[in-house]
């Protein structure tokens, strides 16, 4: 292990130049880099602005004063060894960095926890008052940043080092803040919770790497250097330099894999990468040589001769150069190619030769890819980082030669003295940055930040109070097997503060303070047999770690996200039919800017938790035999979900921008992500199956009734059917209450009979004329002509629409008795119909897989549906005319009750080709989101409003009002 530090000296260290363009985000959420002004910086840096000033407040906790930061003078100029092999084997220790102006102690450290190595950055003071505190002496002034690395497979060494240095001790007897990045931050979260009671605060890996590089390049003199023929030449540091002297540049971060990042003043973008990186070298070398230590491998390579295993140009051309293309005889023609020529076995070759051949092979490939990427993006500066290089002379020589060769001398490879600690250093800087950005929206898609943050951090006091309030004290008043009703020998539950609030909630409704803390207790009150509670507390002590580890790892594997070499890469796309994509905002309610709206919806979601918990447990228990899930595990996960989701809601109350600019759709998506994170993949699965079966049983009768209606009457009846079916929404408390008063079919019939025009938003007449394609004077001319009612409608009227996308909402009556009959009407008129449903379950919303099953069963009941499904699969079936349209199903890419057209599946984008009608159905898709969205084709938005507050805010309406909003295609260029 190598220890390195940054020493802060006020006498001999030159002043650092401006630390500008540290990655952050503008208040409007735009990805970018905001300029900053260093405390005490020279006049030429006056153009740098607010952010560092906020970070560097002199009296705030855990803030960094980076003024005059520099490499420790005692380590800045270590002599090189003489001799070729000595020079190649010599590895300069990573130096410390001094913070001479630091005026307060820094009680946090940071780690970059990669697949192979754990890199640690921590602060130590230059002077302390040893008499102040026996555990942690008080800070006097000045200090340095130290750098330490450990093998990931030996994480216990890192833990011992942290204990030895007392890094885990925070201010006033508390715990230190620990920033962590890399995949190991999720993998090792439970370990740090067990060892130190510390919850790792996770930071985005790529963001941290760029932050670390920017800091080093802009603030630290003699950080960057070139390396040619064994000589190191530092890149000149220009005081008061402009951004053009650095940006844009290419950062090649070589870890286990490689990410290639373009960094500019406006932000950064991953523009390339390869899976052949440091981990490849380490793994292959271990297999071929038996060596396990990376440093041992590098040292071994210094005495190797790769020509013993590599095929050189001279081997092919009889020892001569291939001058015509500029290849010398010593150029590698094929790595390990000589082995084929010699025909030897592994035992015949020297380990050092094999190691050097591997090192050159991987270094050349990375350099080649990096150079091509730089040329493609017209970048003149390439910086190589990551712990693969480790200051190893031969590696740097190889990379430098390759970049020079492939760029024809136009580019130079540059290296960083702290190359392996970019991510850890960037994470270390985030603690101060977070204070300045606490109320500012962060960059990128909100779900990436939500996943990145995993289970949000609460203060120890709040977490302890939440655990005690929500479960611990209430549940632990009785043991396993005892119910609430037979616990008379124990303390009266009604006298306990937590349960008392729950009882008050049930009797009088919630107060503002109650809403945050009563979900579990209310649920316990409603289940007087104690079964749920008994199971819930089997392992109270391990619950928090269960929340952190189980949830964090599950959140990484969600649909629409895939783990890349260094970061999460979104795979979802922008919907191509948005009229003005840059103006598109899915949410109709801004809960970030308006506190009253935010509090209302946070409270609403909190109050829905008990019913959701009940459904989650019941659903899992119903499938215990088939899924091999234990009842105790189910209850433990249910409680963990409630704690995690409640903590997220609490965090949003305190920090509305914690996950960026989010709306109601993101809140609902957050809930679904939390459910999935704790193994509840489909809470309403059993209910959806039951409701689908019940609705399908009456579908033939409904279709027969519709077929005897005149065309115009039928169109009205179809729209009414969609609106009536849309009442079945388990995500709405008002609808949940309706289920207590009858069966699904009884509710449907009652609602259907009560729907009467005019509706709150009523554009039905416009849609009817657009659909039927007939003149106004014909609208009533056929009423009563029953003989024409039996004819195929497509033979009487020409279809207006060629292809329609139906965005479907709920399972059961909604899709079976509402959407399918409506889609059938368009199909019989020759319109191709694609039914779009969720990729992942969300409350009782229908998924694409479930839709396929419903259509398969409906096809047995209706020839039109059967023929349309067959045509959708490229087949011809049934006796229906070929004029019937094709019926297909598409997954949206969403796992939320709402729909964000900025993130939809590739399949949906492909299905949008040729579409001239979009039907958005349900509150989540047509009201909560996309109410104001404009598209490049006709759009019909249908929904029954199940929230009185929303109805009033949109159109001064009331609960159960209906909307039929038809928006013809916008033909003008500006989208207005």
PDB file of C-alpha atoms in Angstrom, residues 47-227:
ATOM      1  CA  UNK A  47     -13.890  36.398 -12.945  1.00  0.00           C
ATOM      2  CA  UNK A  48     -14.617  33.239 -10.986  1.00  0.00           C
ATOM      3  CA  UNK A  49     -17.956  33.302  -9.192  1.00  0.00           C
ATOM      4  CA  UNK A  50     -20.303  32.140  -6.486  1.00  0.00           C
ATOM      5  CA  UNK A  51     -20.052  28.451  -6.071  1.00  0.00           C
ATOM      6  CA  UNK A  52     -16.659  28.042  -4.406  1.00  0.00           C
ATOM      7  CA  UNK A  53     -17.462  31.010  -2.223  1.00  0.00           C
ATOM      8  CA  UNK A  54     -20.443  29.051  -0.953  1.00  0.00           C
ATOM      9  CA  UNK A  55     -18.307  25.971  -0.491  1.00  0.00           C
ATOM     10  CA  UNK A  56     -15.569  27.879   1.257  1.00  0.00           C
ATOM     11  CA  UNK A  57     -17.661  29.650   3.914  1.00  0.00           C
ATOM     12  CA  UNK A  58     -15.183  30.160   6.740  1.00  0.00           C
ATOM     13  CA  UNK A  59     -17.284  28.907   9.622  1.00  0.00           C
ATOM     14  CA  UNK A  60     -19.354  26.090   8.127  1.00  0.00           C
ATOM     15  CA  UNK A  61     -18.644  22.437   8.812  1.00  0.00           C
ATOM     16  CA  UNK A  62     -16.773  20.185   6.409  1.00  0.00           C
ATOM     17  CA  UNK A  63     -16.001  22.977   3.940  1.00  0.00           C
ATOM     18  CA  UNK A  64     -12.739  23.172   2.058  1.00  0.00           C
ATOM     19  CA  UNK A  65     -10.514  26.199   1.563  1.00  0.00           C
ATOM     20  CA  UNK A  66      -8.587  25.279  -1.573  1.00  0.00           C
ATOM     21  CA  UNK A  67      -6.625  28.498  -1.746  1.00  0.00           C
ATOM     22  CA  UNK A  68      -2.920  27.887  -2.482  1.00  0.00           C
ATOM     23  CA  UNK A  69      -3.455  24.135  -2.750  1.00  0.00           C
ATOM     24  CA  UNK A  70      -0.242  22.584  -4.018  1.00  0.00           C
ATOM     25  CA  UNK A  71       1.818  19.422  -4.131  1.00  0.00           C
ATOM     26  CA  UNK A  72       3.842  18.970  -0.985  1.00  0.00           C
ATOM     27  CA  UNK A  73       7.295  20.498  -1.521  1.00  0.00           C
ATOM     28  CA  UNK A  74       9.038  17.574   0.099  1.00  0.00           C
ATOM     29  CA  UNK A  75       7.635  15.236  -2.516  1.00  0.00           C
ATOM     30  CA  UNK A  76       7.351  17.411  -5.610  1.00  0.00           C
ATOM     31  CA  UNK A  77      10.710  16.588  -7.187  1.00  0.00           C
ATOM     32  CA  UNK A  78      11.740  13.049  -6.447  1.00  0.00           C
ATOM     33  CA  UNK A  79      14.864  12.034  -8.418  1.00  0.00           C
ATOM     34  CA  UNK A  80      14.616   9.497 -11.196  1.00  0.00           C
ATOM     35  CA  UNK A  81      16.725   6.354 -11.000  1.00  0.00           C
ATOM     36  CA  UNK A  82      19.543   5.843 -13.486  1.00  0.00           C
ATOM     37  CA  UNK A  83      19.712   2.954 -15.882  1.00  0.00           C
ATOM     38  CA  UNK A  84      17.109   1.692 -18.335  1.00  0.00           C
ATOM     39  CA  UNK A  85      15.572  -1.055 -16.203  1.00  0.00           C
ATOM     40  CA  UNK A  86      15.731   1.030 -13.055  1.00  0.00           C
ATOM     41  CA  UNK A  87      13.979   3.853 -14.826  1.00  0.00           C
ATOM     42  CA  UNK A  88      11.276   1.562 -16.120  1.00  0.00           C
ATOM     43  CA  UNK A  89      10.739  -0.106 -12.767  1.00  0.00           C
ATOM     44  CA  UNK A  90      10.772   3.125 -10.793  1.00  0.00           C
ATOM     45  CA  UNK A  91       7.348   4.308  -9.730  1.00  0.00           C
ATOM     46  CA  UNK A  92       7.115   7.731  -8.168  1.00  0.00           C
ATOM     47  CA  UNK A  93       4.991   7.761  -5.023  1.00  0.00           C
ATOM     48  CA  UNK A  94       1.755   9.721  -5.355  1.00  0.00           C
ATOM     49  CA  UNK A  95       2.445  12.959  -3.475  1.00  0.00           C
ATOM     50  CA  UNK A  96       0.284  14.603  -0.891  1.00  0.00           C
ATOM     51  CA  UNK A  97      -1.414  17.953  -1.485  1.00  0.00           C
ATOM     52  CA  UNK A  98      -1.237  20.750   1.039  1.00  0.00           C
ATOM     53  CA  UNK A  99      -4.143  22.963   2.115  1.00  0.00           C
ATOM     54  CA  UNK A 100      -2.314  25.785   3.933  1.00  0.00           C
ATOM     55  CA  UNK A 101      -5.378  28.015   4.297  1.00  0.00           C
ATOM     56  CA  UNK A 102      -7.699  25.408   5.718  1.00  0.00           C
ATOM     57  CA  UNK A 103      -9.162  26.997   8.842  1.00  0.00           C
ATOM     58  CA  UNK A 104     -11.494  24.237  10.045  1.00  0.00           C
ATOM     59  CA  UNK A 105     -11.211  20.505  10.503  1.00  0.00           C
ATOM     60  CA  UNK A 106     -12.598  18.301   7.744  1.00  0.00           C
ATOM     61  CA  UNK A 107     -14.565  15.414   9.193  1.00  0.00           C
ATOM     62  CA  UNK A 108     -15.153  13.437   6.057  1.00  0.00           C
ATOM     63  CA  UNK A 109     -13.250  11.160   3.737  1.00  0.00           C
ATOM     64  CA  UNK A 110     -13.985   9.656   0.346  1.00  0.00           C
ATOM     65  CA  UNK A 111     -13.432   6.385  -1.475  1.00  0.00           C
ATOM     66  CA  UNK A 112     -13.479   5.235  -5.064  1.00  0.00           C
ATOM     67  CA  UNK A 113     -14.468   1.595  -4.692  1.00  0.00           C
ATOM     68  CA  UNK A 114     -13.770  -0.047  -8.010  1.00  0.00           C
ATOM     69  CA  UNK A 115     -13.858  -3.672  -9.066  1.00  0.00           C
ATOM     70  CA  UNK A 116     -10.138  -4.138  -8.454  1.00  0.00           C
ATOM     71  CA  UNK A 117      -9.002  -1.409  -6.073  1.00  0.00           C
ATOM     72  CA  UNK A 118     -10.319   0.845  -3.344  1.00  0.00           C
ATOM     73  CA  UNK A 119      -8.801   4.338  -3.433  1.00  0.00           C
ATOM     74  CA  UNK A 120      -9.059   6.464  -0.292  1.00  0.00           C
ATOM     75  CA  UNK A 121      -8.682  10.247   0.111  1.00  0.00           C
ATOM     76  CA  UNK A 122      -8.678  11.797   3.574  1.00  0.00           C
ATOM     77  CA  UNK A 123      -7.633  14.974   5.345  1.00  0.00           C
ATOM     78  CA  UNK A 124      -5.231  15.344   8.255  1.00  0.00           C
ATOM     79  CA  UNK A 125      -4.444  18.591  10.074  1.00  0.00           C
ATOM     80  CA  UNK A 126      -0.942  19.985  10.291  1.00  0.00           C
ATOM     81  CA  UNK A 127      -1.431  20.896  13.939  1.00  0.00           C
ATOM     82  CA  UNK A 128      -3.911  19.864  16.603  1.00  0.00           C
ATOM     83  CA  UNK A 129      -4.663  20.704  20.216  1.00  0.00           C
ATOM     84  CA  UNK A 130      -3.960  17.338  21.821  1.00  0.00           C
ATOM     85  CA  UNK A 131      -5.497  18.403  25.125  1.00  0.00           C
ATOM     86  CA  UNK A 132      -8.903  19.201  23.706  1.00  0.00           C
ATOM     87  CA  UNK A 133     -10.278  15.725  23.102  1.00  0.00           C
ATOM     88  CA  UNK A 134      -8.782  12.345  23.879  1.00  0.00           C
ATOM     89  CA  UNK A 135     -10.545  10.794  20.887  1.00  0.00           C
ATOM     90  CA  UNK A 136     -10.133  13.516  18.299  1.00  0.00           C
ATOM     91  CA  UNK A 137      -7.910  16.515  19.109  1.00  0.00           C
ATOM     92  CA  UNK A 138      -9.194  19.939  18.112  1.00  0.00           C
ATOM     93  CA  UNK A 139      -8.087  21.554  14.881  1.00  0.00           C
ATOM     94  CA  UNK A 140      -5.648  24.459  14.876  1.00  0.00           C
ATOM     95  CA  UNK A 141      -5.002  25.126  11.192  1.00  0.00           C
ATOM     96  CA  UNK A 142      -3.562  23.921   7.904  1.00  0.00           C
ATOM     97  CA  UNK A 143      -3.486  20.369   6.660  1.00  0.00           C
ATOM     98  CA  UNK A 144      -3.096  18.018   3.765  1.00  0.00           C
ATOM     99  CA  UNK A 145      -4.938  15.499   1.663  1.00  0.00           C
ATOM    100  CA  UNK A 146      -3.599  11.964   1.721  1.00  0.00           C
ATOM    101  CA  UNK A 147      -4.076   9.209  -0.831  1.00  0.00           C
ATOM    102  CA  UNK A 148      -4.131   5.511  -0.097  1.00  0.00           C
ATOM    103  CA  UNK A 149      -5.084   2.424  -2.109  1.00  0.00           C
ATOM    104  CA  UNK A 150      -6.147  -1.111  -1.157  1.00  0.00           C
ATOM    105  CA  UNK A 151      -7.100  -4.172  -3.150  1.00  0.00           C
ATOM    106  CA  UNK A 152     -10.864  -4.561  -3.339  1.00  0.00           C
ATOM    107  CA  UNK A 153     -10.540  -8.226  -2.392  1.00  0.00           C
ATOM    108  CA  UNK A 154      -8.798  -7.135   0.825  1.00  0.00           C
ATOM    109  CA  UNK A 155     -11.308  -4.541   1.942  1.00  0.00           C
ATOM    110  CA  UNK A 156     -10.659  -5.501   5.564  1.00  0.00           C
ATOM    111  CA  UNK A 157      -7.259  -3.757   5.272  1.00  0.00           C
ATOM    112  CA  UNK A 158      -9.049  -0.548   4.351  1.00  0.00           C
ATOM    113  CA  UNK A 159     -11.376  -0.952   7.327  1.00  0.00           C
ATOM    114  CA  UNK A 160      -8.438  -1.439   9.703  1.00  0.00           C
ATOM    115  CA  UNK A 161      -6.687   1.614   8.283  1.00  0.00           C
ATOM    116  CA  UNK A 162      -9.789   3.776   8.816  1.00  0.00           C
ATOM    117  CA  UNK A 163      -9.997   2.602  12.433  1.00  0.00           C
ATOM    118  CA  UNK A 164      -6.306   3.203  12.981  1.00  0.00           C
ATOM    119  CA  UNK A 165      -6.513   6.757  11.640  1.00  0.00           C
ATOM    120  CA  UNK A 166      -9.845   7.360  13.397  1.00  0.00           C
ATOM    121  CA  UNK A 167     -11.261   8.665  10.165  1.00  0.00           C
ATOM    122  CA  UNK A 168     -14.736   7.463  11.086  1.00  0.00           C
ATOM    123  CA  UNK A 169     -14.996   9.872  14.004  1.00  0.00           C
ATOM    124  CA  UNK A 170     -16.952  13.025  13.277  1.00  0.00           C
ATOM    125  CA  UNK A 171     -17.493  16.265  15.080  1.00  0.00           C
ATOM    126  CA  UNK A 172     -18.828  16.365  18.628  1.00  0.00           C
ATOM    127  CA  UNK A 173     -18.780  12.620  19.078  1.00  0.00           C
ATOM    128  CA  UNK A 174     -20.703  11.945  15.891  1.00  0.00           C
ATOM    129  CA  UNK A 175     -19.733  10.014  12.800  1.00  0.00           C
ATOM    130  CA  UNK A 176     -17.764  11.243   9.826  1.00  0.00           C
ATOM    131  CA  UNK A 177     -19.336  11.843   6.460  1.00  0.00           C
ATOM    132  CA  UNK A 178     -18.162   9.245   3.939  1.00  0.00           C
ATOM    133  CA  UNK A 179     -18.496   9.909   0.227  1.00  0.00           C
ATOM    134  CA  UNK A 180     -18.158   6.879  -2.010  1.00  0.00           C
ATOM    135  CA  UNK A 181     -18.226   6.241  -5.720  1.00  0.00           C
ATOM    136  CA  UNK A 182     -17.871   3.131  -7.870  1.00  0.00           C
ATOM    137  CA  UNK A 183     -19.728  -0.163  -7.796  1.00  0.00           C
ATOM    138  CA  UNK A 184     -18.154  -1.119  -4.471  1.00  0.00           C
ATOM    139  CA  UNK A 185     -20.056   1.723  -2.816  1.00  0.00           C
ATOM    140  CA  UNK A 186     -23.168  -0.415  -3.197  1.00  0.00           C
ATOM    141  CA  UNK A 187     -21.487  -3.753  -2.580  1.00  0.00           C
ATOM    142  CA  UNK A 188     -19.815  -2.677   0.680  1.00  0.00           C
ATOM    143  CA  UNK A 189     -22.531  -0.464   2.141  1.00  0.00           C
ATOM    144  CA  UNK A 190     -23.553  -3.048   4.730  1.00  0.00           C
ATOM    145  CA  UNK A 191     -19.928  -3.607   5.760  1.00  0.00           C
ATOM    146  CA  UNK A 192     -19.425   0.060   6.644  1.00  0.00           C
ATOM    147  CA  UNK A 193     -22.771   0.170   8.382  1.00  0.00           C
ATOM    148  CA  UNK A 194     -21.799  -2.804  10.545  1.00  0.00           C
ATOM    149  CA  UNK A 195     -18.232  -1.664  11.256  1.00  0.00           C
ATOM    150  CA  UNK A 196     -18.757   2.062  11.809  1.00  0.00           C
ATOM    151  CA  UNK A 197     -22.486   2.735  11.811  1.00  0.00           C
ATOM    152  CA  UNK A 198     -21.812   4.900   8.752  1.00  0.00           C
ATOM    153  CA  UNK A 199     -24.004   5.034   5.693  1.00  0.00           C
ATOM    154  CA  UNK A 200     -21.998   5.581   2.531  1.00  0.00           C
ATOM    155  CA  UNK A 201     -23.170   8.628   0.610  1.00  0.00           C
ATOM    156  CA  UNK A 202     -22.914   7.554  -2.994  1.00  0.00           C
ATOM    157  CA  UNK A 203     -21.735   9.877  -5.749  1.00  0.00           C
ATOM    158  CA  UNK A 204     -21.801   9.442  -9.512  1.00  0.00           C
ATOM    159  CA  UNK A 205     -18.582   7.808 -10.683  1.00  0.00           C
ATOM    160  CA  UNK A 206     -18.024   9.731 -13.879  1.00  0.00           C
ATOM    161  CA  UNK A 207     -18.955  13.068 -12.361  1.00  0.00           C
ATOM    162  CA  UNK A 208     -16.399  12.498  -9.605  1.00  0.00           C
ATOM    163  CA  UNK A 209     -13.648  11.514 -12.047  1.00  0.00           C
ATOM    164  CA  UNK A 210     -14.176  14.701 -14.043  1.00  0.00           C
ATOM    165  CA  UNK A 211     -14.383  16.815 -10.880  1.00  0.00           C
ATOM    166  CA  UNK A 212     -11.103  15.386  -9.630  1.00  0.00           C
ATOM    167  CA  UNK A 213      -9.361  15.939 -12.962  1.00  0.00           C
ATOM    168  CA  UNK A 214     -10.607  19.527 -13.281  1.00  0.00           C
ATOM    169  CA  UNK A 215      -9.438  20.371  -9.787  1.00  0.00           C
ATOM    170  CA  UNK A 216      -5.970  18.934 -10.338  1.00  0.00           C
ATOM    171  CA  UNK A 217      -5.510  20.516 -13.756  1.00  0.00           C
ATOM    172  CA  UNK A 218      -6.674  23.955 -12.695  1.00  0.00           C
ATOM    173  CA  UNK A 219      -5.498  24.277  -9.124  1.00  0.00           C
ATOM    174  CA  UNK A 220      -2.317  22.211  -8.784  1.00  0.00           C
ATOM    175  CA  UNK A 221       0.982  23.278 -10.317  1.00  0.00           C
ATOM    176  CA  UNK A 222       3.125  20.501 -11.873  1.00  0.00           C
ATOM    177  CA  UNK A 223       0.235  18.046 -11.860  1.00  0.00           C
ATOM    178  CA  UNK A 224       0.175  17.191 -15.569  1.00  0.00           C
ATOM    179  CA  UNK A 225       3.207  16.030 -17.525  1.00  0.00           C
ATOM    180  CA  UNK A 226       4.306  14.337 -20.729  1.00  0.00           C
ATOM    181  CA  UNK A 227       6.617  11.327 -20.752  1.00  0.00           C
TER     182      UNK A 227
END
